[in-house]
Coordinates of C-alpha atoms and ligand atoms in Angstrom, one line a residue:
M1 CA -26.7 21.5 3.3
L2 CA -27.1 22.2 7.1
Q3 CA -30.2 20.1 7.1
N4 CA -28.1 17.2 5.7
I5 CA -25.6 17.6 8.5
I6 CA -28.5 17.4 11.0
N7 CA -29.8 14.3 9.3
E8 CA -26.4 12.7 9.6
L9 CA -26.0 13.4 13.3
T10 CA -26.1 10.4 15.6
Q11 CA -28.3 10.3 18.6
Y12 CA -25.4 11.0 20.9
E13 CA -24.1 13.8 18.8
K14 CA -27.5 15.5 19.0
M15 CA -27.6 15.0 22.7
V16 CA -24.2 16.5 23.2
L17 CA -25.1 19.5 21.1
K18 CA -28.3 20.0 23.0
G19 CA -26.5 19.6 26.2
L20 CA -24.0 22.3 25.3
E21 CA -26.8 24.6 24.3
S22 CA -28.3 24.3 27.8
F23 CA -24.9 25.3 29.2
N24 CA -24.8 28.4 27.1
Y25 CA -22.8 26.7 24.3
E26 CA -19.7 25.7 26.4
T27 CA -18.9 23.4 29.2
T28 CA -16.9 20.4 30.3
P29 CA -17.7 16.9 29.1
E30 CA -18.5 15.9 32.7
N31 CA -21.3 18.4 32.8
I32 CA -22.8 16.9 29.7
V33 CA -22.5 13.5 31.2
E34 CA -24.6 14.6 34.1
S35 CA -27.1 16.7 32.3
Q36 CA -27.7 14.3 29.4
N37 CA -27.4 11.1 31.4
L38 CA -24.7 9.7 29.2
N39 CA -21.4 8.0 29.9
I40 CA -18.1 9.8 29.4
K41 CA -17.0 7.6 26.6
S42 CA -20.1 8.3 24.5
V43 CA -19.8 12.0 25.2
M44 CA -16.1 12.1 24.1
S45 CA -16.6 10.1 21.0
A46 CA -19.6 12.2 20.0
A47 CA -17.5 15.3 20.8
G48 CA -14.8 14.0 18.5
A49 CA -17.3 13.5 15.7
L50 CA -18.9 16.9 16.2
E51 CA -15.5 18.5 16.1
S52 CA -14.6 16.8 12.8
K53 CA -17.8 18.2 11.4
G54 CA -16.8 21.7 12.5
L55 CA -19.8 22.0 14.9
I56 CA -17.9 22.2 18.2
E57 CA -14.3 22.9 19.3
V58 CA -12.7 20.6 21.8
Q59 CA -10.0 22.3 23.9
K60 CA -7.6 20.1 25.6
D61 CA -5.4 20.8 28.7
V62 CA -2.9 18.4 30.2
N63 CA -2.7 18.4 33.9
E64 CA -0.1 16.8 36.0
F65 CA -1.1 15.4 39.3
I66 CA 1.2 14.0 42.0
S67 CA 0.3 11.6 44.7
L68 CA 2.0 9.2 47.1
S69 CA 2.9 5.6 46.5
I70 CA 2.4 3.1 49.3
T71 CA 6.1 3.6 50.3
G72 CA 5.5 7.3 50.1
K73 CA 2.5 7.0 52.5
G74 CA 4.6 5.0 54.9
Y75 CA 7.3 7.7 55.0
A76 CA 4.6 10.4 55.3
K77 CA 3.2 8.7 58.4
E78 CA 6.5 7.5 60.1
G79 CA 8.9 10.1 58.9
L80 CA 11.7 9.9 56.5
P81 CA 14.5 7.5 57.7
E82 CA 17.0 10.3 58.1
R83 CA 14.5 12.1 60.3
R84 CA 14.2 9.1 62.5
I85 CA 17.9 8.9 62.9
L86 CA 18.1 12.6 63.6
K87 CA 15.7 12.2 66.5
T88 CA 18.0 9.6 68.2
L89 CA 21.1 11.5 67.3
N90 CA 19.6 14.6 69.0
D91 CA 19.4 12.6 72.2
E92 CA 22.7 10.9 72.0
D93 CA 24.9 13.3 69.9
Q94 CA 27.0 10.4 68.5
I95 CA 26.1 6.9 67.4
P96 CA 28.4 4.3 65.9
M97 CA 27.2 3.4 62.4
K98 CA 26.6 -0.2 63.3
D99 CA 24.1 0.7 66.0
L100 CA 21.9 2.9 63.8
S101 CA 19.7 0.2 62.6
N102 CA 18.8 -0.9 66.1
K103 CA 18.5 2.5 67.6
A104 CA 16.3 4.1 65.0
D105 CA 14.4 0.9 64.3
L106 CA 15.3 0.8 60.6
D107 CA 16.4 -2.0 58.3
S108 CA 19.9 -1.9 56.9
S109 CA 18.9 -0.8 53.4
E110 CA 17.0 2.1 54.9
V111 CA 20.0 3.0 57.0
K112 CA 22.1 3.3 53.9
I113 CA 19.6 5.7 52.3
A114 CA 19.3 7.6 55.5
I115 CA 23.0 8.1 55.9
G116 CA 23.2 9.4 52.3
W117 CA 20.5 12.0 53.1
L118 CA 21.9 12.9 56.5
L119 CA 25.1 13.9 54.8
Q120 CA 23.3 15.6 51.9
K121 CA 21.1 17.6 54.2
K122 CA 24.2 18.3 56.4
W123 CA 22.5 17.0 59.5
A124 CA 25.4 14.8 60.5
T125 CA 29.0 14.0 59.8
I126 CA 30.7 10.6 59.8
D127 CA 34.2 10.0 61.1
K128 CA 35.7 6.6 61.7
G129 CA 32.4 4.9 61.7
I130 CA 30.8 7.4 64.2
V131 CA 27.9 9.5 63.2
T132 CA 27.8 12.9 64.8
I133 CA 25.0 15.5 64.7
T134 CA 25.8 18.9 63.3
E135 CA 24.5 22.4 64.2
A136 CA 22.2 22.3 61.1
G137 CA 21.0 18.9 62.4
R138 CA 20.1 20.4 65.7
N139 CA 18.2 23.2 64.0
A140 CA 16.4 20.8 61.8
V141 CA 15.0 18.8 64.8
S142 CA 12.1 21.2 65.2
N143 CA 12.0 22.4 61.6
E144 CA 10.6 20.3 58.8
Y145 CA 12.3 20.1 55.4
S146 CA 10.6 20.8 52.1
D147 CA 10.3 17.1 51.2
E148 CA 8.7 16.4 54.5
L149 CA 6.3 19.2 54.1
L150 CA 5.2 17.9 50.7
L151 CA 4.8 14.4 52.1
E152 CA 2.5 15.7 54.8
K153 CA 0.5 17.7 52.3
L154 CA 0.1 14.8 50.0
L155 CA -1.0 12.5 52.8
E156 CA -3.6 15.1 53.6
V157 CA -5.0 15.9 50.1
N158 CA -4.3 12.6 48.4
K159 CA -3.5 14.2 45.1
L160 CA -2.1 17.6 44.1
L161 CA -2.3 19.5 40.8
F162 CA 1.2 20.1 39.9
F163 CA 0.8 23.4 38.0
N164 CA 2.9 26.5 38.7
P165 CA 4.1 25.0 42.1
S166 CA 5.3 27.2 44.9
K167 CA 9.1 27.3 45.5
L168 CA 8.7 25.1 48.5
I169 CA 6.6 22.5 46.8
K170 CA 9.0 22.5 43.8
E171 CA 11.9 22.0 46.1
G172 CA 10.2 19.2 48.0
F173 CA 9.2 17.6 44.7
D174 CA 12.7 17.7 43.4
L175 CA 14.0 16.1 46.5
L176 CA 11.4 13.3 46.6
K177 CA 11.9 12.6 42.9
K178 CA 15.5 11.7 43.7
R179 CA 14.2 8.7 45.7
K180 CA 12.7 5.9 43.8
G181 CA 9.1 4.9 44.3
I182 CA 7.8 7.6 46.5
L183 CA 5.9 9.9 44.2
D184 CA 3.4 8.9 41.5
V185 CA 3.1 11.5 38.7
K186 CA 0.0 11.2 36.5
K187 CA -1.0 13.2 33.5
E188 CA -4.7 13.8 33.2
H189 CA -6.4 15.3 30.2
K190 CA -9.0 18.0 30.8
Y191 CA -11.4 18.8 28.0
Y192 CA -13.6 21.7 27.4
L193 CA -16.3 21.8 24.7
K194 CA -17.5 24.9 22.8
V195 CA -20.1 25.2 20.1
T196 CA -18.8 26.8 16.9
K197 CA -20.7 29.3 14.8
K198 CA -21.8 26.6 12.5
G199 CA -22.9 24.5 15.4
K200 CA -25.0 27.4 16.7
Q201 CA -26.6 27.8 13.3
L202 CA -27.5 24.2 13.4
L203 CA -29.0 24.5 16.9
E204 CA -31.1 27.5 15.7
M205 CA -32.6 25.3 13.0
G206 CA -33.8 23.0 15.6
I207 CA -32.5 19.6 16.4
D208 CA -35.0 17.0 17.1
I209 CA -33.9 14.0 19.2
K210 CA -35.8 11.1 17.9
E211 CA -34.7 7.5 18.3
D212 CA -32.9 6.4 15.1
A213 CA -33.5 2.9 13.7
T214 CA -30.3 1.0 13.7
Q215 CA -30.9 -2.7 13.3
L216 CA -34.3 -3.7 11.9
T217 CA -36.1 -6.6 13.5
H218 CA -37.9 -9.4 11.7
E219 CA -41.1 -8.0 13.2
Q220 CA -40.5 -4.5 11.8
L221 CA -39.9 -5.9 8.4
K222 CA -42.9 -8.1 8.4
T223 CA -45.4 -5.6 9.7
G224 CA -44.1 -2.8 7.5
S225 CA -43.5 -0.6 10.6
W226 CA -40.0 0.0 9.3
K227 CA -41.5 2.5 6.9
K228 CA -42.3 4.9 9.7
L229 CA -39.0 4.7 11.5
N230 CA -36.5 7.4 11.6
Y231 CA -33.2 6.7 9.7
R232 CA -30.0 8.5 10.1
G233 CA -28.4 9.8 6.8
Y234 CA -25.0 8.7 5.8
D235 CA -22.3 11.0 4.6
V236 CA -21.0 9.0 1.7
Q237 CA -18.2 11.6 1.2
A238 CA -16.9 11.4 4.7
E239 CA -13.1 11.1 4.9
H240 CA -11.8 7.6 5.1
P241 CA -8.3 6.2 5.4
D242 CA -6.7 5.1 2.2
T243 CA -6.6 1.4 1.6
F244 CA -4.5 -0.4 -0.9
P245 CA -6.0 -3.8 -1.6
G246 CA -3.8 -6.3 -3.3
K247 CA -4.2 -6.3 -7.1
M248 CA -2.6 -7.6 -10.2
H249 CA 0.3 -5.7 -11.7
P250 CA -1.0 -3.5 -14.5
L251 CA 1.1 -5.3 -17.2
Q252 CA -0.3 -8.6 -16.0
R253 CA -3.7 -7.0 -15.9
T254 CA -3.4 -6.0 -19.5
I255 CA -2.2 -9.5 -20.5
E256 CA -5.2 -11.0 -18.6
D257 CA -7.6 -8.6 -20.4
I258 CA -6.1 -9.5 -23.7
R259 CA -6.4 -13.2 -23.0
Q260 CA -10.1 -12.8 -22.1
I261 CA -10.8 -11.0 -25.3
F262 CA -9.4 -13.8 -27.5
L263 CA -10.9 -16.5 -25.4
K264 CA -14.3 -14.9 -25.7
M265 CA -13.7 -14.6 -29.5
G266 CA -13.4 -18.4 -29.5
F267 CA -9.6 -18.7 -29.8
T268 CA -7.7 -21.6 -28.2
E269 CA -4.7 -20.6 -26.1
S270 CA -1.3 -22.1 -26.8
S271 CA 2.3 -21.4 -25.7
G272 CA 5.8 -22.1 -26.6
T273 CA 9.3 -21.9 -25.1
I274 CA 11.5 -18.9 -24.7
L275 CA 14.5 -20.8 -25.9
E276 CA 13.8 -21.7 -29.5
S277 CA 15.7 -23.0 -32.6
A278 CA 16.5 -20.6 -35.4
F279 CA 14.6 -23.1 -37.4
W280 CA 11.2 -22.3 -35.8
N281 CA 12.0 -18.7 -35.1
F282 CA 13.2 -17.8 -38.6
D283 CA 13.7 -20.6 -41.2
C284 CA 10.2 -22.0 -41.3
L285 CA 8.9 -18.5 -41.5
F286 CA 10.8 -18.1 -44.8
Q287 CA 13.2 -15.7 -43.3
P288 CA 16.4 -16.1 -45.3
Q289 CA 19.5 -17.0 -43.4
D290 CA 21.3 -13.8 -44.3
H291 CA 18.3 -11.7 -43.1
A292 CA 19.3 -8.6 -41.1
A293 CA 17.1 -9.6 -38.1
R294 CA 19.2 -12.7 -37.6
E295 CA 22.4 -10.7 -37.0
M296 CA 24.0 -11.1 -33.6
Q297 CA 23.4 -7.4 -32.9
D298 CA 19.6 -8.0 -33.2
T299 CA 19.1 -11.5 -31.8
F300 CA 20.4 -13.2 -28.6
Y301 CA 22.1 -16.5 -29.6
I302 CA 22.5 -18.9 -26.7
K303 CA 25.9 -20.6 -26.0
N304 CA 24.5 -23.4 -23.8
P305 CA 22.7 -25.2 -25.3
K306 CA 24.2 -24.1 -28.6
N307 CA 21.9 -26.1 -30.7
V308 CA 18.3 -27.2 -30.5
N309 CA 17.0 -30.5 -32.1
L310 CA 15.2 -30.0 -35.3
P311 CA 11.8 -31.6 -36.3
S312 CA 11.5 -34.5 -38.7
D313 CA 13.9 -34.7 -41.7
E314 CA 11.0 -34.4 -44.0
L315 CA 9.9 -31.1 -42.6
V316 CA 13.5 -29.8 -42.5
E317 CA 13.9 -30.9 -46.1
N318 CA 10.7 -29.1 -47.1
V319 CA 11.9 -25.9 -45.6
R320 CA 15.3 -26.2 -47.2
M321 CA 13.7 -26.5 -50.6
A322 CA 11.4 -23.6 -50.0
H323 CA 14.4 -21.4 -49.3
E324 CA 16.7 -22.8 -52.1
N325 CA 14.3 -23.1 -55.0
G326 CA 10.7 -22.8 -53.7
G327 CA 10.2 -26.6 -53.6
C328 CA 6.6 -27.4 -54.2
T329 CA 5.3 -24.0 -53.1
G330 CA 5.1 -22.5 -56.6
S331 CA 7.7 -20.0 -55.6
E332 CA 11.3 -19.6 -56.8
G333 CA 12.6 -19.5 -53.2
W334 CA 15.5 -17.2 -52.2
G335 CA 18.0 -19.0 -54.4
Y336 CA 20.9 -19.7 -52.0
L337 CA 22.3 -22.8 -50.2
W338 CA 20.4 -23.3 -47.0
D339 CA 22.6 -24.4 -44.1
V340 CA 21.0 -26.8 -41.6
E341 CA 23.6 -25.8 -39.0
V342 CA 22.4 -22.3 -39.0
A343 CA 18.8 -23.5 -38.4
K344 CA 19.9 -25.6 -35.4
Q345 CA 21.2 -22.6 -33.5
S346 CA 19.4 -21.8 -30.3
V347 CA 18.1 -18.3 -29.8
L348 CA 15.9 -16.5 -27.4
R349 CA 12.8 -16.2 -29.5
T350 CA 12.6 -12.7 -31.2
H351 CA 8.8 -13.0 -31.7
T352 CA 5.9 -15.3 -30.8
T353 CA 5.3 -16.1 -34.5
C354 CA 7.4 -19.3 -33.9
V355 CA 4.6 -20.5 -31.5
S356 CA 2.1 -20.1 -34.4
A357 CA 4.4 -21.9 -36.8
R358 CA 4.8 -24.9 -34.4
Y359 CA 1.1 -25.0 -33.8
L360 CA 0.3 -25.1 -37.5
A361 CA 2.7 -27.9 -38.0
E362 CA 1.0 -29.9 -35.2
N363 CA -2.7 -29.1 -35.6
K364 CA -5.1 -29.4 -38.5
P365 CA -7.3 -26.5 -39.6
P366 CA -9.9 -25.2 -39.1
L367 CA -8.3 -23.5 -36.1
K368 CA -8.1 -20.3 -34.1
M369 CA -5.2 -20.0 -31.8
F370 CA -3.5 -17.3 -29.8
S371 CA -0.6 -17.1 -27.5
V372 CA 1.0 -14.5 -25.2
G373 CA 4.6 -14.6 -24.3
R374 CA 7.9 -12.8 -23.7
V375 CA 10.2 -12.1 -26.6
F376 CA 13.8 -10.9 -26.7
R377 CA 15.7 -8.5 -28.9
R378 CA 19.1 -6.8 -28.5
E379 CA 17.8 -3.3 -27.9
T380 CA 19.4 -0.6 -25.9
I381 CA 17.1 0.3 -23.0
T382 CA 15.4 3.6 -23.4
Y383 CA 12.1 5.1 -22.4
K384 CA 10.5 3.3 -25.3
H385 CA 12.6 0.2 -25.8
L386 CA 13.4 -2.9 -23.7
P387 CA 15.4 -5.9 -24.7
E388 CA 12.5 -8.1 -23.5
F389 CA 8.8 -7.5 -23.9
H390 CA 5.5 -9.3 -24.5
Q391 CA 3.6 -10.1 -27.7
V392 CA 0.2 -11.6 -28.3
E393 CA 0.2 -13.7 -31.4
G394 CA -2.6 -15.4 -33.2
I395 CA -3.6 -17.4 -36.3
V396 CA -6.9 -18.3 -37.9
A397 CA -6.8 -21.1 -40.4
A398 CA -9.7 -22.3 -42.5
N399 CA -10.7 -22.7 -46.1
D400 CA -12.6 -19.5 -46.4
I401 CA -10.4 -17.2 -44.3
T402 CA -9.5 -14.0 -46.1
F403 CA -7.4 -11.0 -45.5
K404 CA -10.6 -9.0 -44.7
N405 CA -11.4 -11.4 -41.9
L406 CA -7.9 -10.7 -40.5
L407 CA -8.5 -7.0 -40.5
G408 CA -12.0 -7.5 -38.9
I409 CA -10.5 -9.6 -36.1
L410 CA -7.9 -7.0 -35.3
K411 CA -10.4 -4.2 -35.4
E412 CA -12.6 -6.1 -33.0
F413 CA -9.8 -6.8 -30.7
Y414 CA -8.6 -3.2 -30.5
H415 CA -12.1 -1.9 -30.1
K416 CA -12.7 -4.1 -27.2
L417 CA -9.7 -2.5 -25.5
G418 CA -11.1 0.9 -26.4
F419 CA -8.8 1.9 -29.3
E420 CA -9.3 3.0 -32.9
V421 CA -7.1 1.1 -35.3
R422 CA -5.9 1.6 -38.9
F423 CA -3.8 -0.5 -41.2
R424 CA -0.8 0.4 -43.4
P425 CA 0.8 -1.8 -46.0
A426 CA 3.9 -3.5 -44.7
Y427 CA 6.4 -6.2 -45.4
F428 CA 7.2 -9.4 -43.5
P429 CA 9.1 -12.3 -45.1
Y430 CA 6.4 -14.7 -44.0
T431 CA 3.2 -12.9 -45.1
Y432 CA 1.5 -11.6 -48.2
L433 CA -0.6 -9.4 -48.0
S434 CA 1.0 -7.8 -44.9
V435 CA 0.0 -4.9 -42.8
E436 CA 1.1 -2.9 -39.8
C437 CA -1.6 -2.0 -37.2
E438 CA -1.6 1.5 -35.7
I439 CA -3.8 2.7 -32.9
Y440 CA -5.0 6.3 -32.4
L441 CA -3.9 8.4 -29.5
P442 CA -6.6 11.1 -29.1
D443 CA -4.5 13.2 -26.7
K444 CA -1.6 13.5 -29.0
E445 CA -3.6 13.3 -32.2
T446 CA -1.2 10.7 -33.6
W447 CA -1.1 7.1 -34.6
I448 CA 1.4 4.6 -33.2
E449 CA 2.5 1.3 -34.6
L450 CA 1.7 -1.7 -32.4
G451 CA 2.2 -4.8 -34.5
G452 CA 2.1 -6.7 -37.7
A453 CA -0.3 -9.0 -39.5
G454 CA -0.8 -10.8 -42.8
M455 CA -1.7 -13.9 -44.6
F456 CA 1.0 -16.6 -44.3
R457 CA 2.8 -17.2 -47.6
P458 CA 2.8 -20.6 -49.3
E459 CA 6.5 -20.8 -48.6
V460 CA 5.5 -21.0 -44.9
L461 CA 2.4 -23.2 -45.2
E462 CA 3.4 -25.8 -47.8
P463 CA 6.5 -27.1 -46.1
I464 CA 4.5 -27.7 -42.8
G465 CA 1.6 -29.2 -44.7
V466 CA -1.1 -26.6 -44.2
K467 CA -3.5 -26.5 -47.1
T468 CA -5.9 -23.7 -46.0
P469 CA -5.2 -19.9 -45.9
V470 CA -3.9 -18.7 -42.6
A471 CA -4.4 -15.2 -41.2
A472 CA -1.7 -14.3 -38.7
F473 CA -0.9 -11.4 -36.4
G474 CA 1.6 -10.4 -33.7
L475 CA 1.1 -7.4 -31.5
G476 CA 3.1 -5.7 -28.9
I477 CA 1.6 -5.6 -25.4
E478 CA 3.8 -3.1 -23.4
R479 CA 2.9 -0.1 -25.6
L480 CA -0.8 -1.0 -25.2
A481 CA -0.3 -1.1 -21.4
M482 CA 1.5 2.3 -21.6
M483 CA -1.5 3.8 -23.4
R484 CA -3.9 2.4 -20.9
L485 CA -1.9 3.6 -18.0
D486 CA -1.0 6.9 -19.6
I487 CA 2.8 6.5 -18.9
K488 CA 5.6 7.9 -21.1
D489 CA 8.4 5.6 -20.0
I490 CA 8.2 1.8 -20.7
R491 CA 10.6 1.1 -17.9
M492 CA 7.8 2.1 -15.4
L493 CA 6.2 -1.3 -16.2
Y494 CA 9.2 -3.1 -14.7
K495 CA 10.2 -0.7 -11.9
S496 CA 7.9 -1.9 -9.1
D497 CA 7.4 1.7 -8.0
I498 CA 5.1 0.9 -5.0
G499 CA 3.7 4.4 -4.7
W500 CA 2.6 4.4 -8.4
L501 CA 1.3 0.8 -8.2
R502 CA -0.8 1.6 -5.1
K503 CA -2.5 4.5 -6.8
L504 CA -3.6 2.5 -9.9
P505 CA -7.2 1.3 -10.0
V506 CA -7.8 -2.4 -9.6
K507 CA -9.4 -2.5 -13.1
L508 CA -7.9 -0.6 -16.0
D509 CA -10.2 1.2 -18.5
Ligands
DAH601 N1 6.5 -11.2 -35.8 C1 6.2 -9.8 -36.2 C2 7.0 -8.9 -35.2 O1 7.5 -9.4 -34.2 C3 4.8 -9.4 -36.1 C4 4.0 -10.2 -37.0 C5 3.8 -9.7 -38.3 C6 3.4 -11.4 -36.6 C7 3.0 -10.4 -39.2 C8 2.6 -12.1 -37.5 C9 2.4 -11.6 -38.8 O2 2.0 -13.2 -37.2 O3 1.6 -12.3 -39.7 O4 7.1 -7.7 -35.4

């Protein structure tokens, strides 16, 4: 453990530690600079690193220093302007204000300042433009004021540590501070380095200052001499700042992962529109026109456009017959009067199965197609329901496709996402046999329902002219994403909670 720390020390860190050892474990950085022949920057950065490793303590004091500006130096040499006026006043007792500049050899802006200070220091009074020296002024001629004393001192010593100042210096400082641009106040940091207990243990183990190899040369690589060089260890667990690289939203990530699985399984991708006719969304899927799912409280009907154009008359007629009497499908149909106006209604698609129906009407088997898209249902928003969500829908059509193939495809798909799946018998108007897929949640030891699947019925296939069996499935995506992200509330997926999003991994398991 300690040996690892030693291995990870840089050359400079070792030198600073050794340097401290020679000063009996504590000294100033300046002493290390001198004894180890390093520059102060290297010593300070090595000291910082040693401190973060707990090997030394860095004590820091802030010192304030005061010194004179150029103007300040001028005043220190020639005297403050009020002092210069006082000297002439002492000779002449009274001077008209307008003559001050000449007599004391000051420019007019200095005269203004000087008058202010003459009055403040009570060295003179002014009456009707005449400046008269006071008693205090006379006394002051041979006595220096605290600001003047400080000026002199600063001129002599150049810079003064302003720490616990005497009363006089403090007074002088306060006076000079009232004038602009006389004093420079600088803060200087003073450091003191002390080896900690851990650092001492390390030193006792012996620190060997050997040159570390940093950048290898071509020569070293060619001759093999790199093998004998000394390399510094890296602390791969060193603290690092958090970074939040840009990444895909987890729902989109899930969609992309799903797309990749189907693409790799040889499916072609297709898509449809969100606005769909009831014809493609319901009628051609053999969903009777009085089916509960078509009710206004379940489906969003669109006012504008109210209707959507229907496909060819022949196809529409075939669907009508399938519903009314089974047509040429070998079925009896639903036995009611089918209304073309109902089929024209525009809806927000309630499932992506309409994409599959359209694709089958336009493409000849054999085919494998999937699509991913948003669907809409009139649901109240809760932690597990949203009025819009995503589905992945697929069909496989070929002469020898069977129900077992369908179950195999779904198993394969869920396994690739890391889930166990099981099937339960179900009912959909457009499939027979039909199943619901459920995936297993090991944490909760329960199964949850994620979608439906089945073999499209002849009442669906005959009217659109498909002669082969078609295996079909439609699966919810949000719930899958929730499992992968381990979230309990579906709304999280749409909330854009930046804190949560940042913490998520770039790739989901
Ligand atoms: N459309 C069904 C739903 O939204 C899911 C579904 C069931 C799709 C069976 C299919 C299918 O393609 O064959 O719940």
